[in-house]
């Protein structure tokens, strides 16, 4: 179990600055002006003492594995050879494991048992585009007993089972290219770059799972 820290201090500082610039100025409870506090990075109402903190959305990102094969998918927004781990937002009241089970079933119609979901890592992601909320990526690996056929929903263009050797080669290519766009100019499967949670999950699976 780990927490990714690549560039985290710089990312946190940048998001903190942007949150301050875009934050709500008035209290939602009493409409008085909020005062920004650097301690705890929050805004506090001087009248009713209501405190507001930066918001980000929890997202599960999961690698489904079966022996020497893993299931990855291509979002409809991805180029034709770009595949990644499945992902989706955690719903209100859900545990991480429940969200993984639900999202995999919704996206590729494959059933996973909660006890076969293992939390691996987390990563703060995004939040720098206008009208785009940042996310806390919660990386998991889910084990299934057989390679069921993936039936994709409207978000996933295609999904399939890839052998560990093919994944390892794609990871090596991803490390050698500065951007995913550069990798797409070559041949073979393309996976996310090293700073992405999906890359971390794929690398860990290649290194430690059998």
mmCIF file of C-alpha atoms in Angstrom:
data_model
loop_
_atom_site.group_PDB
_atom_site.id
_atom_site.type_symbol
_atom_site.label_atom_id
_atom_site.label_comp_id
_atom_site.label_asym_id
_atom_site.label_seq_id
_atom_site.Cartn_x
_atom_site.Cartn_y
_atom_site.Cartn_z
ATOM 1 C CA UNK A 1 0.000 0.000 0.000
ATOM 2 C CA UNK A 2 1.459 3.358 -0.968
ATOM 3 C CA UNK A 3 0.685 6.968 -1.749
ATOM 4 C CA UNK A 4 2.100 8.552 -4.878
ATOM 5 C CA UNK A 5 4.069 11.696 -4.174
ATOM 6 C CA UNK A 6 5.550 12.578 -7.555
ATOM 7 C CA UNK A 7 5.268 16.349 -7.798
ATOM 8 C CA UNK A 8 2.626 16.399 -5.072
ATOM 9 C CA UNK A 9 3.959 19.464 -3.242
ATOM 10 C CA UNK A 10 3.969 21.565 -6.402
ATOM 11 C CA UNK A 11 0.538 20.299 -7.436
ATOM 12 C CA UNK A 12 -0.919 21.013 -4.007
ATOM 13 C CA UNK A 13 0.527 24.520 -3.969
ATOM 14 C CA UNK A 14 -0.835 25.274 -7.444
ATOM 15 C CA UNK A 15 -4.288 23.937 -6.607
ATOM 16 C CA UNK A 16 -4.293 25.859 -3.317
ATOM 17 C CA UNK A 17 -3.572 29.068 -5.202
ATOM 18 C CA UNK A 18 -6.283 28.425 -7.780
ATOM 19 C CA UNK A 19 -8.803 27.421 -5.124
ATOM 20 C CA UNK A 20 -8.127 30.724 -3.355
ATOM 21 C CA UNK A 21 -8.652 32.655 -6.586
ATOM 22 C CA UNK A 22 -11.906 30.835 -7.474
ATOM 23 C CA UNK A 23 -13.300 30.283 -4.000
ATOM 24 C CA UNK A 24 -16.777 31.344 -2.885
ATOM 25 C CA UNK A 25 -16.566 34.810 -1.325
ATOM 26 C CA UNK A 26 -19.712 34.775 0.816
ATOM 27 C CA UNK A 27 -20.953 32.334 3.438
ATOM 28 C CA UNK A 28 -23.681 30.009 2.210
ATOM 29 C CA UNK A 29 -25.316 30.039 5.629
ATOM 30 C CA UNK A 30 -25.512 33.732 6.545
ATOM 31 C CA UNK A 31 -24.158 35.506 3.422
ATOM 32 C CA UNK A 32 -21.424 37.310 5.322
ATOM 33 C CA UNK A 33 -17.984 37.680 3.750
ATOM 34 C CA UNK A 34 -15.569 34.781 4.211
ATOM 35 C CA UNK A 35 -12.027 35.240 5.466
ATOM 36 C CA UNK A 36 -9.283 33.081 3.942
ATOM 37 C CA UNK A 37 -7.034 31.186 6.386
ATOM 38 C CA UNK A 38 -3.685 29.812 5.237
ATOM 39 C CA UNK A 39 -3.686 27.476 8.252
ATOM 40 C CA UNK A 40 -5.614 24.456 7.080
ATOM 41 C CA UNK A 41 -6.231 26.210 3.756
ATOM 42 C CA UNK A 42 -9.812 27.175 4.446
ATOM 43 C CA UNK A 43 -12.277 30.046 4.319
ATOM 44 C CA UNK A 44 -14.135 30.943 7.509
ATOM 45 C CA UNK A 45 -17.152 33.110 8.135
ATOM 46 C CA UNK A 46 -16.460 35.826 10.696
ATOM 47 C CA UNK A 47 -20.128 35.937 11.652
ATOM 48 C CA UNK A 48 -21.330 32.334 12.107
ATOM 49 C CA UNK A 49 -17.894 30.600 12.096
ATOM 50 C CA UNK A 50 -18.871 28.229 9.256
ATOM 51 C CA UNK A 51 -15.664 26.860 7.674
ATOM 52 C CA UNK A 52 -15.189 25.903 4.012
ATOM 53 C CA UNK A 53 -12.417 23.631 2.747
ATOM 54 C CA UNK A 54 -11.206 22.889 -0.809
ATOM 55 C CA UNK A 55 -13.273 20.188 -2.446
ATOM 56 C CA UNK A 56 -12.134 17.270 -4.526
ATOM 57 C CA UNK A 57 -13.997 14.182 -5.725
ATOM 58 C CA UNK A 58 -13.048 10.587 -4.829
ATOM 59 C CA UNK A 59 -12.502 8.348 -7.856
ATOM 60 C CA UNK A 60 -11.712 4.638 -7.919
ATOM 61 C CA UNK A 61 -9.327 3.440 -10.605
ATOM 62 C CA UNK A 62 -8.983 -0.324 -10.752
ATOM 63 C CA UNK A 63 -6.976 -2.919 -12.579
ATOM 64 C CA UNK A 64 -8.913 -6.160 -13.008
ATOM 65 C CA UNK A 65 -6.542 -9.134 -13.151
ATOM 66 C CA UNK A 66 -6.741 -12.866 -13.768
ATOM 67 C CA UNK A 67 -3.481 -14.800 -13.627
ATOM 68 C CA UNK A 68 -1.076 -13.377 -16.210
ATOM 69 C CA UNK A 69 -3.757 -11.248 -17.865
ATOM 70 C CA UNK A 70 -5.296 -7.903 -16.937
ATOM 71 C CA UNK A 71 -8.379 -6.138 -18.233
ATOM 72 C CA UNK A 72 -7.943 -2.584 -19.479
ATOM 73 C CA UNK A 73 -10.213 -0.394 -21.557
ATOM 74 C CA UNK A 74 -10.189 2.412 -24.088
ATOM 75 C CA UNK A 75 -12.392 5.367 -23.282
ATOM 76 C CA UNK A 76 -14.194 6.798 -26.296
ATOM 77 C CA UNK A 77 -12.120 9.959 -25.894
ATOM 78 C CA UNK A 78 -8.850 8.008 -26.189
ATOM 79 C CA UNK A 79 -6.919 7.401 -29.439
ATOM 80 C CA UNK A 80 -7.262 3.950 -30.981
ATOM 81 C CA UNK A 81 -4.231 2.309 -29.254
ATOM 82 C CA UNK A 82 -4.501 4.057 -25.862
ATOM 83 C CA UNK A 83 -5.773 1.818 -23.046
ATOM 84 C CA UNK A 84 -5.962 2.370 -19.299
ATOM 85 C CA UNK A 85 -7.381 0.966 -16.089
ATOM 86 C CA UNK A 86 -11.121 1.375 -15.581
ATOM 87 C CA UNK A 87 -12.214 4.267 -13.368
ATOM 88 C CA UNK A 88 -15.271 5.993 -11.958
ATOM 89 C CA UNK A 89 -16.531 8.278 -9.215
ATOM 90 C CA UNK A 90 -17.322 6.961 -5.750
ATOM 91 C CA UNK A 91 -21.036 7.369 -5.047
ATOM 92 C CA UNK A 92 -22.448 8.841 -1.841
ATOM 93 C CA UNK A 93 -22.316 6.306 0.990
ATOM 94 C CA UNK A 94 -20.118 3.822 -0.900
ATOM 95 C CA UNK A 95 -16.925 2.246 0.333
ATOM 96 C CA UNK A 96 -13.958 2.045 -2.044
ATOM 97 C CA UNK A 97 -14.585 -1.680 -2.539
ATOM 98 C CA UNK A 98 -18.277 -1.151 -3.292
ATOM 99 C CA UNK A 99 -17.434 1.525 -5.845
ATOM 100 C CA UNK A 100 -14.951 -0.785 -7.601
ATOM 101 C CA UNK A 101 -17.525 -3.583 -7.823
ATOM 102 C CA UNK A 102 -20.231 -1.245 -9.151
ATOM 103 C CA UNK A 103 -18.044 0.572 -11.671
ATOM 104 C CA UNK A 104 -16.584 -2.600 -13.195
ATOM 105 C CA UNK A 105 -20.078 -4.071 -13.524
ATOM 106 C CA UNK A 106 -21.410 -0.869 -15.098
ATOM 107 C CA UNK A 107 -18.509 -0.350 -17.494
ATOM 108 C CA UNK A 108 -17.710 -3.879 -18.705
ATOM 109 C CA UNK A 109 -20.432 -6.124 -17.170
ATOM 110 C CA UNK A 110 -17.972 -8.191 -15.136
ATOM 111 C CA UNK A 111 -18.810 -9.227 -11.577
ATOM 112 C CA UNK A 112 -16.213 -8.804 -8.829
ATOM 113 C CA UNK A 113 -16.445 -9.903 -5.202
ATOM 114 C CA UNK A 114 -15.644 -7.182 -2.664
ATOM 115 C CA UNK A 115 -13.214 -9.412 -0.784
ATOM 116 C CA UNK A 116 -11.113 -9.655 -3.967
ATOM 117 C CA UNK A 117 -10.557 -5.892 -4.162
ATOM 118 C CA UNK A 118 -7.261 -4.625 -2.741
ATOM 119 C CA UNK A 119 -6.488 -0.945 -2.208
ATOM 120 C CA UNK A 120 -3.009 -0.066 -3.529
ATOM 121 C CA UNK A 121 -2.320 3.661 -3.816
ATOM 122 C CA UNK A 122 -3.787 7.163 -4.014
ATOM 123 C CA UNK A 123 -2.990 10.293 -6.015
ATOM 124 C CA UNK A 124 -4.301 13.846 -6.238
ATOM 125 C CA UNK A 125 -5.242 14.557 -9.842
ATOM 126 C CA UNK A 126 -6.233 17.592 -11.876
ATOM 127 C CA UNK A 127 -8.272 20.619 -10.924
ATOM 128 C CA UNK A 128 -6.433 23.146 -13.074
ATOM 129 C CA UNK A 129 -8.950 23.410 -15.888
ATOM 130 C CA UNK A 130 -11.836 25.838 -15.576
ATOM 131 C CA UNK A 131 -15.049 24.246 -14.268
ATOM 132 C CA UNK A 132 -13.191 20.996 -13.588
ATOM 133 C CA UNK A 133 -13.092 19.657 -10.051
ATOM 134 C CA UNK A 134 -9.910 17.928 -8.860
ATOM 135 C CA UNK A 135 -10.000 14.262 -7.932
ATOM 136 C CA UNK A 136 -8.467 11.932 -5.390
ATOM 137 C CA UNK A 137 -7.602 8.791 -7.337
ATOM 138 C CA UNK A 138 -7.927 5.622 -5.250
ATOM 139 C CA UNK A 139 -6.007 2.877 -7.023
ATOM 140 C CA UNK A 140 -7.050 -0.749 -6.555
ATOM 141 C CA UNK A 141 -6.360 -4.189 -7.989
ATOM 142 C CA UNK A 142 -9.309 -6.570 -8.287
ATOM 143 C CA UNK A 143 -8.828 -10.287 -8.881
ATOM 144 C CA UNK A 144 -11.326 -12.440 -10.792
ATOM 145 C CA UNK A 145 -11.302 -16.242 -11.280
ATOM 146 C CA UNK A 146 -11.776 -16.214 -15.058
ATOM 147 C CA UNK A 147 -11.455 -13.976 -18.094
ATOM 148 C CA UNK A 148 -15.074 -13.062 -18.704
ATOM 149 C CA UNK A 149 -15.940 -11.315 -21.946
ATOM 150 C CA UNK A 150 -16.176 -7.556 -21.447
ATOM 151 C CA UNK A 151 -19.426 -5.958 -22.603
ATOM 152 C CA UNK A 152 -18.733 -2.217 -22.686
ATOM 153 C CA UNK A 153 -21.131 0.553 -21.750
ATOM 154 C CA UNK A 154 -21.516 3.859 -23.612
ATOM 155 C CA UNK A 155 -18.335 5.359 -22.068
ATOM 156 C CA UNK A 156 -15.947 2.562 -23.081
ATOM 157 C CA UNK A 157 -15.133 2.044 -26.763
ATOM 158 C CA UNK A 158 -13.485 -1.328 -26.176
ATOM 159 C CA UNK A 159 -11.944 -3.397 -23.414
ATOM 160 C CA UNK A 160 -9.910 -6.568 -23.422
ATOM 161 C CA UNK A 161 -7.528 -8.900 -21.637
ATOM 162 C CA UNK A 162 -3.825 -8.247 -22.193
ATOM 163 C CA UNK A 163 -0.953 -10.571 -21.280
ATOM 164 C CA UNK A 164 1.661 -9.412 -18.790
ATOM 165 C CA UNK A 165 4.396 -9.447 -21.448
ATOM 166 C CA UNK A 166 2.449 -7.050 -23.668
ATOM 167 C CA UNK A 167 1.759 -4.776 -20.696
ATOM 168 C CA UNK A 168 5.443 -4.789 -19.686
ATOM 169 C CA UNK A 169 6.451 -3.752 -23.212
ATOM 170 C CA UNK A 170 3.874 -0.941 -23.195
ATOM 171 C CA UNK A 171 5.128 0.282 -19.803
ATOM 172 C CA UNK A 172 8.668 0.390 -21.129
ATOM 173 C CA UNK A 173 7.545 2.434 -24.134
ATOM 174 C CA UNK A 174 5.644 4.803 -21.829
ATOM 175 C CA UNK A 175 8.814 5.406 -19.792
ATOM 176 C CA UNK A 176 10.819 6.155 -22.929
ATOM 177 C CA UNK A 177 8.408 8.747 -24.333
ATOM 178 C CA UNK A 178 7.934 12.197 -22.825
ATOM 179 C CA UNK A 179 4.198 12.272 -23.650
ATOM 180 C CA UNK A 180 1.483 9.799 -24.597
ATOM 181 C CA UNK A 181 1.155 11.675 -27.892
ATOM 182 C CA UNK A 182 4.765 10.743 -28.702
ATOM 183 C CA UNK A 183 4.066 7.094 -27.909
ATOM 184 C CA UNK A 184 1.102 7.080 -30.270
ATOM 185 C CA UNK A 185 3.436 7.775 -33.184
ATOM 186 C CA UNK A 186 5.005 4.343 -32.702
ATOM 187 C CA UNK A 187 3.432 0.892 -32.712
ATOM 188 C CA UNK A 188 1.814 -1.401 -30.184
ATOM 189 C CA UNK A 189 -0.303 -0.880 -27.097
ATOM 190 C CA UNK A 190 -0.088 2.543 -25.412
ATOM 191 C CA UNK A 191 -0.655 2.936 -21.661
ATOM 192 C CA UNK A 192 -0.619 6.042 -19.421
ATOM 193 C CA UNK A 193 2.726 7.686 -18.509
ATOM 194 C CA UNK A 194 4.674 6.930 -15.292
ATOM 195 C CA UNK A 195 3.116 9.750 -13.245
ATOM 196 C CA UNK A 196 -0.406 8.306 -13.682
ATOM 197 C CA UNK A 197 -2.073 5.967 -11.185
ATOM 198 C CA UNK A 198 -2.939 3.508 -13.947
ATOM 199 C CA UNK A 199 0.757 3.162 -14.796
ATOM 200 C CA UNK A 200 1.565 2.497 -11.130
ATOM 201 C CA UNK A 201 -1.075 -0.248 -10.926
ATOM 202 C CA UNK A 202 0.097 -1.896 -14.137
ATOM 203 C CA UNK A 203 3.739 -1.799 -13.043
ATOM 204 C CA UNK A 204 2.968 -3.247 -9.628
ATOM 205 C CA UNK A 205 0.948 -6.047 -11.161
ATOM 206 C CA UNK A 206 3.739 -6.885 -13.601
ATOM 207 C CA UNK A 207 6.317 -6.895 -10.819
ATOM 208 C CA UNK A 208 4.501 -8.744 -8.042
ATOM 209 C CA UNK A 209 1.388 -10.580 -9.241
ATOM 210 C CA UNK A 210 1.284 -13.946 -10.925
#
